[in-house]
CSV table of C-alpha atoms in Angstrom, one decimal:
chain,number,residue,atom,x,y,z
B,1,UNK,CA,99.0,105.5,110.2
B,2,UNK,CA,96.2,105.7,112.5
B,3,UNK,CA,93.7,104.1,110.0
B,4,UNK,CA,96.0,101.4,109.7
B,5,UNK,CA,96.6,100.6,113.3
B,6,UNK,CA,92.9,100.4,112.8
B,7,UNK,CA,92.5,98.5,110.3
B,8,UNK,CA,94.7,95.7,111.5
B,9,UNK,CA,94.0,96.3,115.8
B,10,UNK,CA,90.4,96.1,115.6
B,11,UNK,CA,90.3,92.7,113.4
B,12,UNK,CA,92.6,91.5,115.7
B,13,UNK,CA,91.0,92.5,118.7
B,14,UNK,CA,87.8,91.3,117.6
B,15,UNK,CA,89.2,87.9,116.7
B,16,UNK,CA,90.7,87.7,120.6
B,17,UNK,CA,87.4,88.6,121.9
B,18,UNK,CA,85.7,86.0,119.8
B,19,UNK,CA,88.6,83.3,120.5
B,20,UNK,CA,89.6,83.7,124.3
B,21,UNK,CA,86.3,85.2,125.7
B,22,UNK,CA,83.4,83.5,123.9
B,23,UNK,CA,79.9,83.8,125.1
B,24,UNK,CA,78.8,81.0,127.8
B,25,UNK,CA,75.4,80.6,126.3
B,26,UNK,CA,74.5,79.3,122.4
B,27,UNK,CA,72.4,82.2,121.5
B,28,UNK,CA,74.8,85.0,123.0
B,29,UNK,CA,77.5,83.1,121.1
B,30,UNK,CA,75.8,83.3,118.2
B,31,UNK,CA,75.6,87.2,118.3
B,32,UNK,CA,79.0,87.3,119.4
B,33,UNK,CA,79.8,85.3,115.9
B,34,UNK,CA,78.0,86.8,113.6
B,35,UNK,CA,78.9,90.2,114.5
B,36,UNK,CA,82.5,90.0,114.7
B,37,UNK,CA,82.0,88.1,111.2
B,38,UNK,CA,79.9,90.8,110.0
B,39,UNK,CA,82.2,93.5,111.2
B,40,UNK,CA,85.4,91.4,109.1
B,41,UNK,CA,83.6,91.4,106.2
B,42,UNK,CA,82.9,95.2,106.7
B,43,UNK,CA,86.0,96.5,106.8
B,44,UNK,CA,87.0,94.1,104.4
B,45,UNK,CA,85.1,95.4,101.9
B,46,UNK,CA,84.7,99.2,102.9
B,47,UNK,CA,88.9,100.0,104.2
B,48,UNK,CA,91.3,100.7,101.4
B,49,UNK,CA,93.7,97.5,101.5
B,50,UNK,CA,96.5,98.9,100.1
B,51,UNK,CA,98.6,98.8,103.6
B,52,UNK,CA,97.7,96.5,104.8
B,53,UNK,CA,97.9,94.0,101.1
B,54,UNK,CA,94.7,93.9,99.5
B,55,UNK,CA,94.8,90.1,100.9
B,56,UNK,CA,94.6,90.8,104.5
B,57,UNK,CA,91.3,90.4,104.9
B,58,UNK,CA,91.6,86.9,103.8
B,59,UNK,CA,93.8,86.4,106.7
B,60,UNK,CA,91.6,87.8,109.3
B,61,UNK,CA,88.8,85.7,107.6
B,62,UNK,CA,91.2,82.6,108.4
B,63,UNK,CA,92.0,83.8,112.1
B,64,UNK,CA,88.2,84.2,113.0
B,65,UNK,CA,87.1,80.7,111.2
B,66,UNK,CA,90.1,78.9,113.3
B,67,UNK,CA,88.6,80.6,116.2
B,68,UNK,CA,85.4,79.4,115.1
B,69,UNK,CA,86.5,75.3,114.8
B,70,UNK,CA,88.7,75.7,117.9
B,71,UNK,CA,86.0,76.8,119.9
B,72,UNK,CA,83.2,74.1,119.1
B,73,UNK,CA,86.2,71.4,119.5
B,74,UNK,CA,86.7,72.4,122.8
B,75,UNK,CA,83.1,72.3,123.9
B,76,UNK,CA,82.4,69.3,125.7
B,77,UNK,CA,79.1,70.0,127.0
B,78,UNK,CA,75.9,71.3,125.8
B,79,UNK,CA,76.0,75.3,126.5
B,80,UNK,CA,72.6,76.5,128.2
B,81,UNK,CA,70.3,78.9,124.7
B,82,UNK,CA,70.0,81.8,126.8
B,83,UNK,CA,72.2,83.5,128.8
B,84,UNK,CA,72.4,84.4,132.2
B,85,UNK,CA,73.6,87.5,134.6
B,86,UNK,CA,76.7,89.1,132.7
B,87,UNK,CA,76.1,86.5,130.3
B,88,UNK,CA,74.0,88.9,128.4
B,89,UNK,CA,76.7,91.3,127.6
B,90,UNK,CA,78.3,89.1,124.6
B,91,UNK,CA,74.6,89.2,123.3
B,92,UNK,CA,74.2,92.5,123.3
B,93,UNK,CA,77.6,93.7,122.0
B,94,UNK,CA,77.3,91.3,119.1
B,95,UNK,CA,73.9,92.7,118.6
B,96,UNK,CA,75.4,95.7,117.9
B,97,UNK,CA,78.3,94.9,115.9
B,98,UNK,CA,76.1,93.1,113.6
B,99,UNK,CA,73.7,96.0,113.1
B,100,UNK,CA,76.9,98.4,112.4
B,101,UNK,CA,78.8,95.4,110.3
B,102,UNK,CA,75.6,94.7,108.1
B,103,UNK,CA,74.6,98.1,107.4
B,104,UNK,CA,78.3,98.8,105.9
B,105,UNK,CA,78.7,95.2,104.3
B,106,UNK,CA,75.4,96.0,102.6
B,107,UNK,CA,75.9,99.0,101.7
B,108,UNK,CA,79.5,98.4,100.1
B,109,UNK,CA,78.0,95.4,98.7
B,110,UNK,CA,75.0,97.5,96.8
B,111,UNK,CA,78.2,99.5,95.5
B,112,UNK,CA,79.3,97.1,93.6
B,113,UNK,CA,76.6,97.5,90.8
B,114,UNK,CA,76.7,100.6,89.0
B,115,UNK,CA,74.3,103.2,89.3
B,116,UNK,CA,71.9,103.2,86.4
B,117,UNK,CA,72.6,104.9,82.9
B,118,UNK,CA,75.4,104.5,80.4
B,119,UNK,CA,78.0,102.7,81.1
B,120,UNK,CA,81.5,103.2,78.8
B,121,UNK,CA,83.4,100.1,78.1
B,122,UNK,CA,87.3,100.5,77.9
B,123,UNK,CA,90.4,98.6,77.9
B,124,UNK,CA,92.7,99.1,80.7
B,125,UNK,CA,94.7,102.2,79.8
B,126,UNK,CA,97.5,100.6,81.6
B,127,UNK,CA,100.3,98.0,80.4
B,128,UNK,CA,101.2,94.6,81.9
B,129,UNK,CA,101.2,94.2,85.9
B,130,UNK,CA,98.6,94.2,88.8
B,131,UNK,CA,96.5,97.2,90.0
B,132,UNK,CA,94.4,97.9,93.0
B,133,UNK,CA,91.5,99.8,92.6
B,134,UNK,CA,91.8,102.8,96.0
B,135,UNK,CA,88.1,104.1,94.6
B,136,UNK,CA,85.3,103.0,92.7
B,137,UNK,CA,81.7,101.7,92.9
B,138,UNK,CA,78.6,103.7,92.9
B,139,UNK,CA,78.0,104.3,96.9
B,140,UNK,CA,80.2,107.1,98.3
B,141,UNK,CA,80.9,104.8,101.6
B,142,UNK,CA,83.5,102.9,99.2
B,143,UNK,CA,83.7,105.7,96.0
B,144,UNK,CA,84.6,109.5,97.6
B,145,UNK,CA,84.1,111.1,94.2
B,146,UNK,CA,80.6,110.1,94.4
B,147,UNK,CA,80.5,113.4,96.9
B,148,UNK,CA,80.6,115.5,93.8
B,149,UNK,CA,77.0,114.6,93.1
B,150,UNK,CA,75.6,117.0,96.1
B,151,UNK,CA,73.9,119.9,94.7
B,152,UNK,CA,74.2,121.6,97.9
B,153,UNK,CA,77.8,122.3,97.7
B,154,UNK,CA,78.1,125.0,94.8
B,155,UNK,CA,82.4,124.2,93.8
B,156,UNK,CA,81.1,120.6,93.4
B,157,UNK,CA,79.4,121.9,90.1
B,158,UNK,CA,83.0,122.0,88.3
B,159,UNK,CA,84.0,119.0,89.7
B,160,UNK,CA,80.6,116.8,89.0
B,161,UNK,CA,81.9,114.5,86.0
B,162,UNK,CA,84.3,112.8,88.2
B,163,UNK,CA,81.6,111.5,90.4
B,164,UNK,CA,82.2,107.9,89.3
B,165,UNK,CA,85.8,108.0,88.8
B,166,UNK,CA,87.9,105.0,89.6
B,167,UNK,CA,91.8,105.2,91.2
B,168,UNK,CA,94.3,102.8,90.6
B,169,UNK,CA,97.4,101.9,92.4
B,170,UNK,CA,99.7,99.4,91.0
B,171,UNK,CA,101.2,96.9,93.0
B,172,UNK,CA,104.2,93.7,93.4
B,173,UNK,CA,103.6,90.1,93.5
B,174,UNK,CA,103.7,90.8,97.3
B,175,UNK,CA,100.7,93.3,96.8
B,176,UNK,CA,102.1,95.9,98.3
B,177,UNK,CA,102.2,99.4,96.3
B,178,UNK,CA,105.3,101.1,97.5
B,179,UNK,CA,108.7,100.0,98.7
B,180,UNK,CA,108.7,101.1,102.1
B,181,UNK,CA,106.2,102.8,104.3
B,182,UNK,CA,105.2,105.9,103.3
B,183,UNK,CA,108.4,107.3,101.7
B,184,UNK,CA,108.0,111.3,100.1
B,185,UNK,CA,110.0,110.4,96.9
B,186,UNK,CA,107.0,109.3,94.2
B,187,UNK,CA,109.7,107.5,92.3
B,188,UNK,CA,109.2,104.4,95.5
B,189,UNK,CA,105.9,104.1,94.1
B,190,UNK,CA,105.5,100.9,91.9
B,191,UNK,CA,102.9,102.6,89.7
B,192,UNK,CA,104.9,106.2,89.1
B,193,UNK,CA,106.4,106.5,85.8
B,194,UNK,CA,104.1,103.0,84.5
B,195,UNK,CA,102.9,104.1,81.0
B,196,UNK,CA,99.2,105.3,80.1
B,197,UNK,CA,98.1,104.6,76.6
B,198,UNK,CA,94.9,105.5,74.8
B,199,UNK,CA,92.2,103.3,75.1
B,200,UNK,CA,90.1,104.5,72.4
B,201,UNK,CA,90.8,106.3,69.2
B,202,UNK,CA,90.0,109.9,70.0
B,203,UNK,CA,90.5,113.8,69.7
B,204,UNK,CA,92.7,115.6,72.9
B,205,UNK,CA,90.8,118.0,73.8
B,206,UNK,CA,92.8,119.2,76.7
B,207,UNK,CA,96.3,118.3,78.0
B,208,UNK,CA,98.7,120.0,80.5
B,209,UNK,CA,102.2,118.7,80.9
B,210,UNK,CA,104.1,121.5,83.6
B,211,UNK,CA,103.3,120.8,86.8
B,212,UNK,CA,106.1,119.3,89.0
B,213,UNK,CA,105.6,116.1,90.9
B,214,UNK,CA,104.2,116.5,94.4
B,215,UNK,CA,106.3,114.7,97.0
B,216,UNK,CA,104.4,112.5,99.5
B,217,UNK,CA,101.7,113.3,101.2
B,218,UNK,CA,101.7,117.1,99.5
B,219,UNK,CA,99.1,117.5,97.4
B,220,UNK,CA,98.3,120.7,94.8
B,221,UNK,CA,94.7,122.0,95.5
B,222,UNK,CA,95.1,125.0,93.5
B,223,UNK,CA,95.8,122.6,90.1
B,224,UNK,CA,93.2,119.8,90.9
B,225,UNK,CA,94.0,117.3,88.0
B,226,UNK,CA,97.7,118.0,87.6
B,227,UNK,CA,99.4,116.9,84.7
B,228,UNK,CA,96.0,115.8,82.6
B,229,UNK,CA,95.1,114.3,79.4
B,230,UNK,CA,91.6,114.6,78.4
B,231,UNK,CA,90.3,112.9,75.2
B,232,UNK,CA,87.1,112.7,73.2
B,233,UNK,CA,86.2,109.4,71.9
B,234,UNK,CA,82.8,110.0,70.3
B,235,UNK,CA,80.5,112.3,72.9
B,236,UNK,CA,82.6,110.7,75.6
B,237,UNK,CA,85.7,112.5,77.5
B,238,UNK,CA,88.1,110.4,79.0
B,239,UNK,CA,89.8,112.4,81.5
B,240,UNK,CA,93.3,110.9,82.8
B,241,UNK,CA,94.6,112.6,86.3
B,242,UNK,CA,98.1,113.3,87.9
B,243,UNK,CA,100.5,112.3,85.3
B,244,UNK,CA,104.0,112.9,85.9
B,245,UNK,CA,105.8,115.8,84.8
B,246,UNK,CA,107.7,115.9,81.2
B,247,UNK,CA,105.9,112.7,80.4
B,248,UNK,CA,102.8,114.0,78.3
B,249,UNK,CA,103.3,113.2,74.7
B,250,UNK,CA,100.2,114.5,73.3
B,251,UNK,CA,98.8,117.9,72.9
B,252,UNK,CA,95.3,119.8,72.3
B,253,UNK,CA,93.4,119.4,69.2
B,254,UNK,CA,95.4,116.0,68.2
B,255,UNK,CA,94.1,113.0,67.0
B,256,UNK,CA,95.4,110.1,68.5
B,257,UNK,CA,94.7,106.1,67.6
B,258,UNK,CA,94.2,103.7,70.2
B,259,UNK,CA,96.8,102.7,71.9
B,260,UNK,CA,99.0,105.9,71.4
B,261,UNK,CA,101.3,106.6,74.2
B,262,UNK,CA,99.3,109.5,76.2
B,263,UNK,CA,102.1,109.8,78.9
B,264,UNK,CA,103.1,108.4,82.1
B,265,UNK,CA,101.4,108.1,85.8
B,266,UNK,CA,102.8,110.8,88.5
B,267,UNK,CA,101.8,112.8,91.3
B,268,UNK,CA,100.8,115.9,90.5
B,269,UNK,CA,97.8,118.0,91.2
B,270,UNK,CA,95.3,117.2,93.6
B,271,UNK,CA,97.3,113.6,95.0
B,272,UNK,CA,98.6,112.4,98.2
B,273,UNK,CA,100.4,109.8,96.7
B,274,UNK,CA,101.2,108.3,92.8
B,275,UNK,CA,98.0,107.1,91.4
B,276,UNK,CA,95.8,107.6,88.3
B,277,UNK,CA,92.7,109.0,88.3
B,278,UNK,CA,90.2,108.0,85.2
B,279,UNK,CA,86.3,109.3,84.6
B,280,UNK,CA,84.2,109.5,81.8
B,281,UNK,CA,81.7,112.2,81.6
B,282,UNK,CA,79.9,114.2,78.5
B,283,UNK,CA,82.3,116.8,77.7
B,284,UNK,CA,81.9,119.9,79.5
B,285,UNK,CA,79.7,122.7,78.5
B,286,UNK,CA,81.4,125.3,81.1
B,287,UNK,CA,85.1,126.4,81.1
B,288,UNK,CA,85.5,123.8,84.0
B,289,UNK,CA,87.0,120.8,82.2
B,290,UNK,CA,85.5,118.1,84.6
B,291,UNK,CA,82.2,119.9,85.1
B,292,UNK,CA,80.3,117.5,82.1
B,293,UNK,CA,77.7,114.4,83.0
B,294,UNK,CA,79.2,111.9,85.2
B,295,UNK,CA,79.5,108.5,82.8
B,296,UNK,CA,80.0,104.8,84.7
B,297,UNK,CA,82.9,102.8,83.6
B,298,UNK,CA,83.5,99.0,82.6
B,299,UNK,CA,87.3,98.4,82.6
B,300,UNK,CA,87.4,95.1,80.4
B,301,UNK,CA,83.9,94.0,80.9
B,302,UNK,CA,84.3,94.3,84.7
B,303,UNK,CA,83.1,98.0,87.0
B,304,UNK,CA,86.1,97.9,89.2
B,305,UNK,CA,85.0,98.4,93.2
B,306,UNK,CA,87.7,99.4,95.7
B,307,UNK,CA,89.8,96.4,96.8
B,308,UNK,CA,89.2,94.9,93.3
B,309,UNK,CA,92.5,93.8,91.7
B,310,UNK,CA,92.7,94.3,87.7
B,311,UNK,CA,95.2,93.7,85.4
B,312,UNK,CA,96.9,95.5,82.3
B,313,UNK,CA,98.2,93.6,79.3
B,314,UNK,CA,100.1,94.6,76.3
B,315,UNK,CA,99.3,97.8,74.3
């Protein structure tokens, strides 16, 4: 809750500052603009949006352009360029906001192009309704698998194929992804129980089907991917996370077409909250399933980013 007091105080607060307090001089003003802008489109594009709505961003885009056009119609004089006396002090906090704001939007920004090397084109494993990607892109600052990659943390070796994995969370027509705040029972979550189908014509090589359901926040280190369906489409493993318990409907060594039923999202394993968890990687030459080459993915022609909203369709 503290990240979202965050996420919605400091927009807000930046918005005031920008609105009731602007600079007295055109250049400070300027600063003072642009780096509350900068800092919007920031956390805009680095903060999970999932509460607050993915579309909140949008609003405190709206807020700081009204605050924009209400404070050049009010201005019925010429402001001095530069500032005088305490005058500089909206300069040189803008100054800084901007230098913090741009580095992250561009950052986040250069994460929205993969990282080079093969790419895997799927369908969306999912059926009809809206989802929200929580992680993906290829720059850890808005993709936390991509800290698998570090070769200086040893456990990270049996983990390195999900370095480009995506999460999805499904959510209403409202955008939110859970009906209430942060309730423990999984079954509040819109995308627990929504089906997962195959989205390639494939071999299991690996499924698991026992582990309970974790209630909210609790998560199962010791069982990483949960209930898990791995499948081999060619010399590429899809690996599908934290399905629910009782649900999986295939088993190793089976050959399934695509489009099969594979099972059903859940919470199990290594999640805080309902979600499912897809990476492609070459299949692993070590005992650790999700140890293999870390593979980008194209859902539907597109590589989902975080905040990016997808949809499913019809299997």
């Amino acid at each position: 809750m503290i990240f979202v007091a965050f996420q919605v105080g400091l927009p807000l607060l930046l918005i005031a500052w920008l609105a009731f307090l602007p600079a007295k001089s055109l250049l400070a003003y300027a600063f003072q603009l642009l780096g509350v802008g900068l800092v919007l489109l920031a956390l805009g594009l680095v903060a999970l949006w999932a509460l607050p709505p993915w579309w909140t961003p949008w609003l405190f885009a709206a807020l700081w352009l009204v605050a924009v056009v209400r404070h050049l119609a009010r201005s019925a004089r010429i402001s001095p360029l530069w500032p005088t006396g305490t005058s500089w002090v909206p300069l040189i906090c803008g100054l800084a906001l901007a230098a913090v704001g741009g580095w992250a939007s561009v950052t986040a920004l250069a994460g929205r192009s993969p990282s080079p090397g093969e790419i895997v084109d799927i369908p969306n494993p999912m059926g009809p309704g809206r989802y929200l990607v929580a992680h993906g892109g290829s720059r850890e600052l808005i993709n936390v698998h991509l800290k698998t990659l570090n070769p200086d943390v040893p456990r990270f070796a049996d983990w390195r194929g999900q370095s480009y994995a995506i999460d999805l969370l499904a959510i209403n027509k409202l955008g939110l992804r859970v009906d209430g705040l942060l309730p423990p029972d999984p079954a509040r979550y819109v995308i627990f129980g929504r089906p997962l189908h195959a989205p390639c014509a494939g071999t299991v090589t690996s499924a698991e089907d026992a582990l309970p359901d974790n209630r909210v926040p609790r998560m199962n280190r010791d069982r990483m991917l949960g209930n898990h369906v791995l499948l081999r489409c060619g010399d590429v493993e899809l690996v599908f996370a934290h399905l629910r318990h009782g649900t999986v409907q295939v088993e190793q060594g089976q050959s399934v077409s695509k489009g099969a039923l594979l099972g059903e999202v859940g919470n199990s394993g290594n999640s805080s909250e309902p979600h499912l968890h897809i990476h492609a990687q070459r299949p692993s030459l070590s005992d650790a399933p999700a140890a293999g080459e870390p593979l980008a993915l194209r859902i539907d022609g597109r590589y989902p980013v975080r905040n990016d909203v997808i949809s499913g369709h019809e299997w």
